Amino acid sequence: MNNGLNTLTIRESLEGLRNKEFSSVELTRACLDQIKKYNSDINAFLTINERAINEARRADEARENGSDSPLLGIPIALKDMFLTKGLRTTAASHVLENYIPQYDSTVVQKLKDAGAIILGKTNHDAWAHGSSGENSDFGPTKNPWNKEYVPGGSSSGSAASVAADMTIASTGTDTGGSIRLPASFTNTVGLKPTYGLVSRYGIIAMASSLDSIGHFTKTVEDSAIFLNVTAGNDPMDATTTKNKIPNHLEDLDKGVKGFKIGVPKEYFTQGLDSNIKKNIEGAIKKFEELGAEIIEISLPHTEYGIACYYIIQPSEVSSNLARYDGIRYGNDRTRFGDEAVRRIILGTFTLSSGYYEAYYKKAMQARTLIRQDFEEAFKKVDAIISPVSPTPPWELGEKVDDPLKMYLSDVYTVIANLAGIPGLAVPSGFIGDLPTGFQILGPQFSEKLLFRIGHAFEQTQERKVLEK
Ligand code: GLN
């Protein structure tokens, strides 16, 4: 019988560990037991870290000796895009199915330095290409709330593992929505930080000008605790900020009274599912009750978002995937799955001589306009509330043969990546038995503000825990 410790949040776990109510070994074992029980069904983990219990034991010893580093003894899971020294890292692709990295990515190093215990590596769409998790070369992850449905992607296993209490928190990558979308499909909190706030070093690159490194947690507060560990300059990633990093927990409880929250009129048109619309309208009303001022705004270039993203992203993908030549690491290129091949072909085409100007350059110009839309909007409002996905989670298999349909599910998420701004996906209830959520978008480096807004909303909700 599981002791239930795996259902705790980071905050609760830290309290219990500090008060000696339980040990990290017990906490880690509870997560591993839950993984053992449900993973064959949900397929959230690709690799389990056999050393996890030993690491937990060391964390307990460190605590005995007076250490209290910010994640000491907290079990976490890593999307299998994060290089882990000595632990298989596959990008959920057969190309890298036997790849054992020689070093840790910066974020993994920071998490380890903060005392976190690595439980294992989670499943996702191969190379992070997808919105449902079904492009994984190792089979799809299932939505723990209803196993006939997708958990969202690409970070499907990271989201599902937090939702199913197999871990206390997990990491993800968000290039066009891959953290926020699965978060909103699984009743978890997902943060896509500002581009350049968290180091990309040692994380398998998808599209380098869009890739943002974030995480999944059970609460907004946990998301802030996690970001306090991962954010900051890294000499190994020249795009990381040199800004001083604030304490993201500060002001968390201060509420949203007097805040101006924008609602983009372009986001609430025909394409949006009526139940999701109703749900977000409910959230908007909550914000009004909490004292925020709701202001209608316009993001006029929204309609170019998907077209622009699906040119820039495959262009960068085709370049990044060129290194997997089967000589330096991994299997040869015949092992790429259909979606990776599709993007390599698309990107090679949009970058080719004669077409570069017509596609890539145009897309870059549109990207600037999209960024300027947000700059204008943030002169009028502090933050923006937006849907995450235009539809609730769909059934497994429903969109796998229609890539275009799959791409359209990213309509509300890709724009934050194009603009380089942060987005926090917050759960906002259920449609039938499946979760839904909204996202809060803010200016670059406004994560502290997003946490404050998300936390205020979260206090009005009851946290629903999956019954097992
Ligand atoms: N769904 C988007 C895509 O397929 C986003 C992926 C991501 O954020 N990694 O490209």
Tab-separated table of C-alpha atoms and ligand atoms in Angstrom:
chain	number	residue	atom	x	y	z
A	1	MET	CA	0.000	0.000	0.000
A	2	ASN	CA	1.360	3.385	-0.992
A	3	ASN	CA	1.816	5.877	1.856
A	4	GLY	CA	0.392	8.717	-0.269
A	5	LEU	CA	3.458	10.942	0.048
A	6	ASN	CA	3.661	11.073	-3.747
A	7	THR	CA	0.521	13.259	-3.837
A	8	LEU	CA	2.282	16.091	-1.989
A	9	THR	CA	3.372	19.380	-3.539
A	10	ILE	CA	6.970	20.639	-3.381
A	11	ARG	CA	6.036	23.031	-0.567
A	12	GLU	CA	4.319	20.281	1.443
A	13	SER	CA	7.160	17.836	0.831
A	14	LEU	CA	9.768	20.343	1.996
A	15	GLU	CA	7.776	21.020	5.157
A	16	GLY	CA	7.465	17.320	5.915
A	17	LEU	CA	11.159	16.730	5.297
A	18	ARG	CA	12.198	19.691	7.442
A	19	ASN	CA	9.916	18.585	10.276
A	20	LYS	CA	11.237	15.025	9.996
A	21	GLU	CA	7.730	13.644	9.391
A	22	PHE	CA	9.186	11.460	6.646
A	23	SER	CA	12.444	10.990	4.797
A	24	SER	CA	13.382	11.605	1.185
A	25	VAL	CA	13.835	7.844	0.825
A	26	GLU	CA	10.175	7.349	1.810
A	27	LEU	CA	9.010	10.145	-0.468
A	28	THR	CA	11.049	8.843	-3.398
A	29	ARG	CA	9.867	5.299	-2.793
A	30	ALA	CA	6.236	6.478	-2.843
A	31	CYS	CA	6.799	8.022	-6.288
A	32	LEU	CA	8.626	4.929	-7.576
A	33	ASP	CA	5.795	2.697	-6.300
A	34	GLN	CA	3.244	4.837	-8.097
A	35	ILE	CA	5.335	4.659	-11.287
A	36	LYS	CA	5.543	0.891	-10.978
A	37	LYS	CA	1.804	0.663	-10.523
A	38	TYR	CA	0.657	2.921	-13.360
A	39	ASN	CA	3.419	3.375	-15.880
A	40	SER	CA	2.719	0.278	-17.947
A	41	ASP	CA	-0.733	1.737	-18.500
A	42	ILE	CA	0.041	5.468	-18.879
A	43	ASN	CA	3.492	5.237	-20.517
A	44	ALA	CA	4.729	8.435	-18.923
A	45	PHE	CA	8.306	7.256	-18.229
A	46	LEU	CA	10.805	5.911	-20.767
A	47	THR	CA	13.652	5.332	-18.313
A	48	ILE	CA	13.767	5.007	-14.532
A	49	ASN	CA	16.829	6.191	-12.645
A	50	GLU	CA	17.983	3.109	-10.757
A	51	ARG	CA	20.074	5.320	-8.489
A	52	ALA	CA	17.111	7.376	-7.231
A	53	ILE	CA	16.867	5.708	-3.819
A	54	ASN	CA	20.615	6.079	-3.277
A	55	GLU	CA	20.388	9.753	-4.176
A	56	ALA	CA	17.486	10.133	-1.731
A	57	ARG	CA	19.530	8.487	0.973
A	58	ARG	CA	22.323	10.980	0.359
A	59	ALA	CA	19.820	13.840	0.534
A	60	ASP	CA	18.591	12.567	3.901
A	61	GLU	CA	22.177	12.437	5.151
A	62	ALA	CA	22.822	15.960	3.909
A	63	ARG	CA	19.728	17.163	5.777
A	64	GLU	CA	20.932	15.376	8.914
A	65	ASN	CA	24.158	17.335	8.516
A	66	GLY	CA	22.350	20.654	8.396
A	67	SER	CA	21.838	21.255	4.682
A	68	ASP	CA	18.536	22.789	3.544
A	69	SER	CA	19.085	23.503	-0.158
A	70	PRO	CA	15.892	24.573	-1.993
A	71	LEU	CA	14.860	21.173	-3.409
A	72	LEU	CA	16.706	18.894	-1.007
A	73	GLY	CA	15.198	15.423	-1.246
A	74	ILE	CA	12.414	16.329	-3.712
A	75	PRO	CA	11.834	13.723	-6.454
A	76	ILE	CA	11.405	15.141	-9.941
A	77	ALA	CA	11.085	13.763	-13.467
A	78	LEU	CA	12.839	15.084	-16.576
A	79	LYS	CA	11.545	15.254	-20.126
A	80	ASP	CA	13.797	12.999	-22.184
A	81	MET	CA	15.174	16.023	-24.063
A	82	PHE	CA	17.351	16.954	-21.050
A	83	LEU	CA	20.814	15.392	-21.176
A	84	THR	CA	21.616	13.419	-18.050
A	85	LYS	CA	25.129	12.172	-17.424
A	86	GLY	CA	25.180	8.383	-17.403
A	87	LEU	CA	21.402	8.105	-17.843
A	88	ARG	CA	19.913	7.264	-21.249
A	89	THR	CA	18.498	10.272	-23.134
A	90	THR	CA	16.465	9.435	-26.238
A	91	ALA	CA	14.511	12.544	-27.378
A	92	ALA	CA	11.788	9.848	-27.598
A	93	SER	CA	13.328	8.859	-30.939
A	94	HIS	CA	14.796	5.572	-32.175
A	95	VAL	CA	17.726	7.628	-33.477
A	96	LEU	CA	18.961	8.122	-29.894
A	97	GLU	CA	17.494	5.013	-28.283
A	98	ASN	CA	20.903	3.887	-26.931
A	99	TYR	CA	22.429	7.295	-26.265
A	100	ILE	CA	24.058	7.823	-22.860
A	101	PRO	CA	25.205	11.446	-22.422
A	102	GLN	CA	28.633	12.389	-21.069
A	103	TYR	CA	27.358	15.437	-19.212
A	104	ASP	CA	24.304	16.998	-17.556
A	105	SER	CA	22.418	19.912	-19.059
A	106	THR	CA	22.764	23.101	-17.012
A	107	VAL	CA	19.213	22.842	-15.662
A	108	VAL	CA	19.778	19.252	-14.544
A	109	GLN	CA	23.007	20.308	-12.843
A	110	LYS	CA	21.184	23.149	-11.080
A	111	LEU	CA	18.391	20.819	-9.959
A	112	LYS	CA	20.922	18.324	-8.626
A	113	ASP	CA	22.848	21.107	-6.866
A	114	ALA	CA	19.560	22.179	-5.263
A	115	GLY	CA	19.183	18.639	-3.915
A	116	ALA	CA	16.498	17.246	-6.248
A	117	ILE	CA	16.249	13.490	-6.820
A	118	ILE	CA	15.981	12.430	-10.469
A	119	LEU	CA	13.300	9.734	-10.779
A	120	GLY	CA	13.703	9.179	-14.491
A	121	LYS	CA	13.076	10.428	-18.013
A	122	THR	CA	9.626	11.078	-19.411
A	123	ASN	CA	8.016	10.287	-22.745
A	124	HIS	CA	7.079	12.949	-25.322
A	125	ASP	CA	6.574	13.460	-29.030
A	126	ALA	CA	9.894	12.528	-30.656
A	127	TRP	CA	12.201	15.588	-30.781
A	128	ALA	CA	9.288	17.532	-29.163
A	129	HIS	CA	7.423	17.613	-32.470
A	130	GLY	CA	3.727	17.421	-31.696
A	131	SER	CA	0.774	18.463	-29.581
A	132	SER	CA	-0.529	15.138	-28.318
A	133	GLY	CA	2.393	12.896	-27.347
A	134	GLU	CA	1.463	10.447	-30.087
A	135	ASN	CA	4.555	11.145	-32.206
A	136	SER	CA	6.757	9.387	-29.656
A	137	ASP	CA	8.703	6.484	-31.183
A	138	PHE	CA	7.980	4.628	-27.925
A	139	GLY	CA	4.183	4.759	-28.030
A	140	PRO	CA	1.783	7.454	-26.836
A	141	THR	CA	1.325	8.600	-23.250
A	142	LYS	CA	-2.277	8.376	-22.033
A	143	ASN	CA	-4.201	11.055	-20.195
A	144	PRO	CA	-4.451	9.840	-16.577
A	145	TRP	CA	-7.899	11.465	-16.235
A	146	ASN	CA	-9.303	9.390	-19.097
A	147	LYS	CA	-7.017	6.904	-20.774
A	148	GLU	CA	-8.849	7.049	-24.097
A	149	TYR	CA	-7.659	10.647	-24.492
A	150	VAL	CA	-4.356	12.371	-25.211
A	151	PRO	CA	-2.582	14.187	-22.353
A	152	GLY	CA	-1.377	16.898	-24.743
A	153	GLY	CA	2.130	17.315	-26.047
A	154	SER	CA	4.828	17.398	-26.721
A	155	SER	CA	5.753	17.082	-23.003
A	156	SER	CA	3.124	14.358	-22.530
A	157	GLY	CA	4.899	12.196	-19.953
A	158	SER	CA	6.052	15.127	-17.833
A	159	ALA	CA	2.466	16.379	-17.583
A	160	ALA	CA	0.908	12.948	-17.044
A	161	SER	CA	3.480	11.967	-14.408
A	162	VAL	CA	2.667	15.034	-12.290
A	163	ALA	CA	-1.095	14.587	-12.817
A	164	ALA	CA	-0.906	10.916	-11.813
A	165	ASP	CA	1.264	11.727	-8.775
A	166	MET	CA	4.166	9.647	-10.056
A	167	THR	CA	6.409	12.604	-9.259
A	168	ILE	CA	6.255	15.841	-7.301
A	169	ALA	CA	7.228	17.979	-10.323
A	170	SER	CA	8.809	17.617	-13.745
A	171	THR	CA	10.640	19.554	-16.436
A	172	GLY	CA	9.523	20.286	-19.993
A	173	THR	CA	10.419	22.223	-23.094
A	174	ASP	CA	8.067	24.667	-24.801
A	175	THR	CA	8.879	25.684	-28.371
A	176	GLY	CA	5.302	26.343	-29.448
A	177	GLY	CA	3.174	25.255	-26.504
A	178	SER	CA	4.607	21.921	-25.386
A	179	ILE	CA	4.384	22.756	-21.692
A	180	ARG	CA	1.224	24.864	-21.582
A	181	LEU	CA	-0.908	22.571	-23.731
A	182	PRO	CA	-0.283	19.336	-21.791
A	183	ALA	CA	-0.586	21.266	-18.509
A	184	SER	CA	-4.065	22.422	-19.472
A	185	PHE	CA	-5.034	18.871	-20.521
A	186	THR	CA	-3.927	17.277	-17.234
A	187	ASN	CA	-4.898	19.721	-14.456
A	188	THR	CA	-1.288	20.723	-13.794
A	189	VAL	CA	0.456	24.096	-13.681
A	190	GLY	CA	2.849	24.667	-16.607
A	191	LEU	CA	5.351	27.485	-17.005
A	192	LYS	CA	6.924	28.583	-20.267
A	193	PRO	CA	9.464	31.156	-19.100
A	194	THR	CA	10.712	34.183	-21.025
A	195	TYR	CA	13.122	33.176	-23.818
A	196	GLY	CA	16.599	33.360	-22.301
A	197	LEU	CA	15.587	33.166	-18.635
A	198	VAL	CA	16.492	29.463	-18.327
A	199	SER	CA	19.541	27.912	-19.980
A	200	ARG	CA	19.071	25.680	-23.031
A	201	TYR	CA	22.555	24.196	-22.704
A	202	GLY	CA	22.496	20.411	-22.813
A	203	ILE	CA	18.871	20.202	-23.829
A	204	ILE	CA	18.278	18.655	-27.239
A	205	ALA	CA	17.502	21.583	-29.519
A	206	MET	CA	14.244	21.738	-31.417
A	207	ALA	CA	14.032	25.295	-32.804
A	208	SER	CA	16.696	27.362	-31.086
A	209	SER	CA	15.107	30.812	-31.341
A	210	LEU	CA	11.865	29.526	-29.824
A	211	ASP	CA	12.915	26.842	-27.292
A	212	SER	CA	12.021	27.721	-23.700
A	213	ILE	CA	12.848	25.516	-20.748
A	214	GLY	CA	10.164	25.207	-18.096
A	215	HIS	CA	8.331	22.839	-15.806
A	216	PHE	CA	5.140	21.225	-14.517
A	217	THR	CA	3.988	21.419	-10.910
A	218	LYS	CA	0.840	20.832	-8.878
A	219	THR	CA	0.537	24.456	-7.746
A	220	VAL	CA	1.600	27.937	-8.868
A	221	GLU	CA	3.676	28.356	-5.719
A	222	ASP	CA	5.642	25.214	-6.613
A	223	SER	CA	6.243	26.645	-10.074
A	224	ALA	CA	7.858	29.710	-8.490
A	225	ILE	CA	9.992	27.550	-6.164
A	226	PHE	CA	11.171	25.559	-9.207
A	227	LEU	CA	11.978	28.634	-11.307
A	228	ASN	CA	14.022	30.108	-8.463
A	229	VAL	CA	16.352	27.130	-8.961
A	230	THR	CA	16.492	26.962	-12.770
A	231	ALA	CA	16.548	30.648	-13.837
A	232	GLY	CA	19.656	32.665	-14.511
A	233	ASN	CA	22.650	33.371	-16.683
A	234	ASP	CA	24.683	30.488	-18.041
A	235	PRO	CA	28.032	31.102	-19.744
A	236	MET	CA	27.265	28.024	-21.883
A	237	ASP	CA	24.140	29.618	-23.397
A	238	ALA	CA	24.828	33.060	-24.840
A	239	THR	CA	21.123	33.859	-25.074
A	240	THR	CA	20.590	33.667	-21.302
A	241	THR	CA	19.878	36.916	-19.515
A	242	LYS	CA	22.398	38.786	-17.389
A	243	ASN	CA	19.526	40.354	-15.412
A	244	LYS	CA	19.453	39.858	-11.689
A	245	ILE	CA	16.910	37.125	-10.981
A	246	PRO	CA	14.211	38.121	-8.487
A	247	ASN	CA	12.842	35.841	-5.803
A	248	HIS	CA	9.751	34.575	-7.635
A	249	LEU	CA	7.996	33.730	-4.374
A	250	GLU	CA	8.020	37.308	-3.200
A	251	ASP	CA	4.599	39.039	-3.503
A	252	LEU	CA	2.904	35.731	-4.352
A	253	ASP	CA	0.101	36.399	-1.863
A	254	LYS	CA	-0.481	40.037	-2.704
A	255	GLY	CA	-3.501	39.511	-4.949
A	256	VAL	CA	-4.555	41.228	-8.171
A	257	LYS	CA	-6.447	44.264	-6.907
A	258	GLY	CA	-6.043	47.116	-9.382
A	259	PHE	CA	-4.297	44.953	-11.988
A	260	LYS	CA	-5.276	45.484	-15.601
A	261	ILE	CA	-5.842	42.165	-17.353
A	262	GLY	CA	-6.266	42.169	-21.128
A	263	VAL	CA	-8.596	39.926	-23.094
A	264	PRO	CA	-7.567	39.773	-26.783
A	265	LYS	CA	-10.653	39.952	-28.952
A	266	GLU	CA	-8.977	37.924	-31.728
A	267	TYR	CA	-8.766	34.914	-29.393
A	268	PHE	CA	-12.461	34.518	-28.756
A	269	THR	CA	-13.713	33.856	-32.273
A	270	GLN	CA	-15.371	30.896	-34.020
A	271	GLY	CA	-12.486	28.446	-33.694
A	272	LEU	CA	-12.779	28.352	-29.907
A	273	ASP	CA	-14.759	25.470	-28.378
A	274	SER	CA	-17.852	26.821	-26.593
A	275	ASN	CA	-17.155	24.951	-23.348
A	276	ILE	CA	-13.642	26.342	-23.171
A	277	LYS	CA	-14.973	29.806	-23.889
A	278	LYS	CA	-17.489	29.461	-21.071
A	279	ASN	CA	-14.798	28.221	-18.721
A	280	ILE	CA	-12.502	31.171	-19.450
A	281	GLU	CA	-15.349	33.627	-19.101
A	282	GLY	CA	-15.832	32.145	-15.639
A	283	ALA	CA	-12.151	32.748	-14.876
A	284	ILE	CA	-12.376	36.321	-16.139
A	285	LYS	CA	-15.308	36.896	-13.808
A	286	LYS	CA	-13.257	35.535	-10.897
A	287	PHE	CA	-10.514	38.028	-11.672
A	288	GLU	CA	-13.062	40.838	-11.630
A	289	GLU	CA	-14.308	39.656	-8.251
A	290	LEU	CA	-10.707	39.653	-7.032
A	291	GLY	CA	-10.454	43.319	-7.956
A	292	ALA	CA	-8.732	43.222	-11.354
A	293	GLU	CA	-9.865	45.430	-14.188
A	294	ILE	CA	-10.638	43.538	-17.402
A	295	ILE	CA	-9.816	45.371	-20.609
A	296	GLU	CA	-10.483	44.239	-24.161
A	297	ILE	CA	-7.359	44.478	-26.283
A	298	SER	CA	-6.381	43.674	-29.843
A	299	LEU	CA	-3.479	41.549	-31.105
A	300	PRO	CA	-4.090	42.180	-34.798
A	301	HIS	CA	-1.427	39.869	-36.244
A	302	THR	CA	-2.613	36.792	-34.356
A	303	GLU	CA	-3.935	35.220	-37.542
A	304	TYR	CA	-0.387	34.931	-38.939
A	305	GLY	CA	0.924	33.102	-35.869
A	306	ILE	CA	0.537	29.510	-37.038
A	307	ALA	CA	1.813	30.149	-40.571
A	308	CYS	CA	4.769	32.085	-39.231
A	309	TYR	CA	5.606	29.433	-36.598
A	310	TYR	CA	5.300	26.522	-39.029
A	311	ILE	CA	7.903	28.154	-41.285
A	312	ILE	CA	10.440	29.360	-38.716
A	313	GLN	CA	10.244	26.257	-36.526
A	314	PRO	CA	10.824	23.578	-39.244
A	315	SER	CA	13.590	25.747	-40.726
A	316	GLU	CA	15.439	25.648	-37.419
A	317	VAL	CA	14.517	21.987	-36.889
A	318	SER	CA	16.040	21.000	-40.237
A	319	SER	CA	19.267	22.691	-39.246
A	320	ASN	CA	19.364	21.280	-35.684
A	321	LEU	CA	18.595	17.709	-36.749
A	322	ALA	CA	21.410	17.731	-39.331
A	323	ARG	CA	23.888	16.777	-36.585
A	324	TYR	CA	22.293	13.343	-36.083
A	325	ASP	CA	24.309	11.708	-38.805
A	326	GLY	CA	24.713	8.303	-37.170
A	327	ILE	CA	28.477	8.846	-36.906
A	328	ARG	CA	28.971	10.979	-33.810
A	329	TYR	CA	26.037	9.627	-31.853
A	330	GLY	CA	22.889	7.696	-32.362
A	331	ASN	CA	21.563	5.484	-35.120
A	332	ASP	CA	21.465	6.561	-38.741
A	333	ARG	CA	18.887	8.875	-40.299
A	334	THR	CA	16.643	6.067	-41.521
A	335	ARG	CA	15.417	5.864	-37.907
A	336	PHE	CA	13.728	9.279	-37.945
A	337	GLY	CA	9.926	8.992	-37.632
A	338	ASP	CA	7.430	10.490	-40.094
A	339	GLU	CA	6.927	13.789	-38.271
A	340	ALA	CA	10.658	14.539	-37.999
A	341	VAL	CA	11.102	13.720	-41.688
A	342	ARG	CA	8.168	15.987	-42.561
A	343	ARG	CA	9.755	18.892	-40.691
A	344	ILE	CA	13.226	18.267	-42.117
A	345	ILE	CA	11.774	18.368	-45.643
A	346	LEU	CA	9.643	21.447	-44.914
A	347	GLY	CA	12.516	23.330	-43.304
A	348	THR	CA	15.014	22.416	-45.996
A	349	PHE	CA	12.552	23.738	-48.542
A	350	THR	CA	11.829	27.043	-46.749
A	351	LEU	CA	15.558	27.700	-46.330
A	352	SER	CA	16.527	26.775	-49.866
A	353	SER	CA	17.835	29.310	-52.318
A	354	GLY	CA	15.036	31.103	-54.108
A	355	TYR	CA	12.463	30.257	-51.425
A	356	TYR	CA	14.246	31.694	-48.406
A	357	GLU	CA	13.060	35.221	-49.182
A	358	ALA	CA	9.508	34.168	-49.948
A	359	TYR	CA	9.020	32.076	-46.811
A	360	TYR	CA	11.621	32.351	-44.096
A	361	LYS	CA	12.271	36.058	-44.444
A	362	LYS	CA	8.556	36.866	-44.658
A	363	ALA	CA	7.903	34.763	-41.571
A	364	MET	CA	10.606	36.647	-39.677
A	365	GLN	CA	8.967	39.941	-40.647
A	366	ALA	CA	5.585	38.670	-39.450
A	367	ARG	CA	7.267	37.580	-36.226
A	368	THR	CA	8.367	41.156	-35.578
A	369	LEU	CA	4.791	42.375	-36.070
A	370	ILE	CA	3.507	39.772	-33.626
A	371	ARG	CA	6.077	40.881	-31.061
A	372	GLN	CA	5.084	44.500	-31.571
A	373	ASP	CA	1.411	43.595	-31.003
A	374	PHE	CA	2.377	42.489	-27.500
A	375	GLU	CA	4.569	45.528	-26.860
A	376	GLU	CA	1.591	47.730	-27.687
A	377	ALA	CA	-0.784	45.646	-25.584
A	378	PHE	CA	1.475	45.753	-22.535
A	379	LYS	CA	1.366	49.546	-22.613
A	380	LYS	CA	-2.311	49.200	-21.692
A	381	VAL	CA	-2.451	46.084	-19.525
A	382	ASP	CA	-0.269	44.273	-16.987
A	383	ALA	CA	-1.016	40.792	-18.316
A	384	ILE	CA	-3.228	38.948	-20.787
A	385	ILE	CA	-5.591	36.034	-20.229
A	386	SER	CA	-5.951	33.582	-23.098
A	387	PRO	CA	-7.125	30.074	-23.954
A	388	VAL	CA	-4.394	27.432	-24.249
A	389	SER	CA	-5.989	24.985	-26.671
A	390	PRO	CA	-8.950	25.744	-28.923
A	391	THR	CA	-10.494	22.372	-27.981
A	392	PRO	CA	-10.571	20.053	-24.965
A	393	PRO	CA	-8.295	16.973	-25.104
A	394	TRP	CA	-9.094	14.756	-28.076
A	395	GLU	CA	-9.266	10.998	-28.357
A	396	LEU	CA	-6.083	9.036	-28.959
A	397	GLY	CA	-5.732	8.504	-32.698
A	398	GLU	CA	-8.152	11.267	-33.666
A	399	LYS	CA	-5.618	13.606	-35.304
A	400	VAL	CA	-2.562	11.435	-35.969
A	401	ASP	CA	-3.244	11.155	-39.692
A	402	ASP	CA	-3.979	14.850	-40.136
A	403	PRO	CA	-0.872	16.886	-39.270
A	404	LEU	CA	-2.501	20.160	-40.257
A	405	LYS	CA	-5.318	19.628	-37.774
A	406	MET	CA	-2.718	18.832	-35.124
A	407	TYR	CA	-0.765	22.016	-35.953
A	408	LEU	CA	-3.905	24.130	-35.542
A	409	SER	CA	-4.200	23.136	-31.902
A	410	ASP	CA	-1.165	25.378	-31.302
A	411	VAL	CA	-2.929	28.556	-32.423
A	412	TYR	CA	-2.992	30.179	-28.953
A	413	THR	CA	0.408	29.025	-27.764
A	414	VAL	CA	2.940	29.616	-30.558
A	415	ILE	CA	2.615	33.401	-30.371
A	416	ALA	CA	4.243	33.592	-26.938
A	417	ASN	CA	7.250	31.713	-28.350
A	418	LEU	CA	7.414	33.956	-31.397
A	419	ALA	CA	7.339	37.012	-29.100
A	420	GLY	CA	9.708	35.502	-26.499
A	421	ILE	CA	7.311	36.285	-23.635
A	422	PRO	CA	6.381	34.072	-20.669
A	423	GLY	CA	3.140	32.117	-20.315
A	424	LEU	CA	1.747	30.366	-17.254
A	425	ALA	CA	-0.922	27.705	-17.781
A	426	VAL	CA	-3.245	27.419	-14.793
A	427	PRO	CA	-5.946	24.758	-14.291
A	428	SER	CA	-9.478	26.141	-14.327
A	429	GLY	CA	-11.725	23.141	-13.898
A	430	PHE	CA	-13.100	20.287	-15.946
A	431	ILE	CA	-15.162	19.786	-19.055
A	432	GLY	CA	-16.798	16.427	-18.411
A	433	ASP	CA	-14.064	14.245	-16.924
A	434	LEU	CA	-11.238	16.083	-18.674
A	435	PRO	CA	-9.284	19.039	-17.317
A	436	THR	CA	-9.013	22.459	-18.891
A	437	GLY	CA	-7.001	25.583	-18.172
A	438	PHE	CA	-6.104	29.043	-19.389
A	439	GLN	CA	-2.817	30.875	-19.763
A	440	ILE	CA	-1.615	34.176	-18.426
A	441	LEU	CA	0.829	35.993	-20.704
A	442	GLY	CA	3.013	38.884	-19.583
A	443	PRO	CA	5.882	41.076	-20.760
A	444	GLN	CA	9.372	39.584	-20.927
A	445	PHE	CA	10.724	38.665	-17.472
A	446	SER	CA	7.346	39.187	-15.759
A	447	GLU	CA	7.212	35.659	-14.295
A	448	LYS	CA	6.839	37.015	-10.766
A	449	LEU	CA	3.724	38.870	-11.833
A	450	LEU	CA	2.304	35.813	-13.609
A	451	PHE	CA	2.781	33.725	-10.465
A	452	ARG	CA	1.008	36.363	-8.384
A	453	ILE	CA	-1.956	36.417	-10.784
A	454	GLY	CA	-2.074	32.634	-11.168
A	455	HIS	CA	-1.817	32.102	-7.426
A	456	ALA	CA	-4.686	34.524	-6.743
A	457	PHE	CA	-6.904	32.563	-9.128
A	458	GLU	CA	-5.766	29.207	-7.767
A	459	GLN	CA	-6.897	30.221	-4.278
A	460	THR	CA	-10.474	30.420	-5.597
A	461	GLN	CA	-10.339	26.819	-6.866
A	462	GLU	CA	-10.376	23.493	-5.129
A	463	ARG	CA	-7.451	21.344	-6.218
A	464	LYS	CA	-8.870	18.150	-7.635
A	465	VAL	CA	-6.633	15.156	-7.107
A	466	LEU	CA	-6.849	12.133	-9.340
A	467	GLU	CA	-8.561	9.227	-7.602
A	468	LYS	CA	-6.779	5.949	-7.792
B	1	GLN	N1	3.002	21.520	-30.993
B	1	GLN	C1	4.061	22.349	-31.453
B	1	GLN	C2	4.816	21.648	-32.545
B	1	GLN	O1	4.471	20.571	-32.869
B	1	GLN	C3	4.945	22.769	-30.323
B	1	GLN	C4	5.991	21.803	-29.946
B	1	GLN	C5	6.821	22.243	-28.792
B	1	GLN	O2	6.516	23.231	-28.127
B	1	GLN	N2	7.902	21.536	-28.576
B	1	GLN	O3	5.748	22.141	-33.071
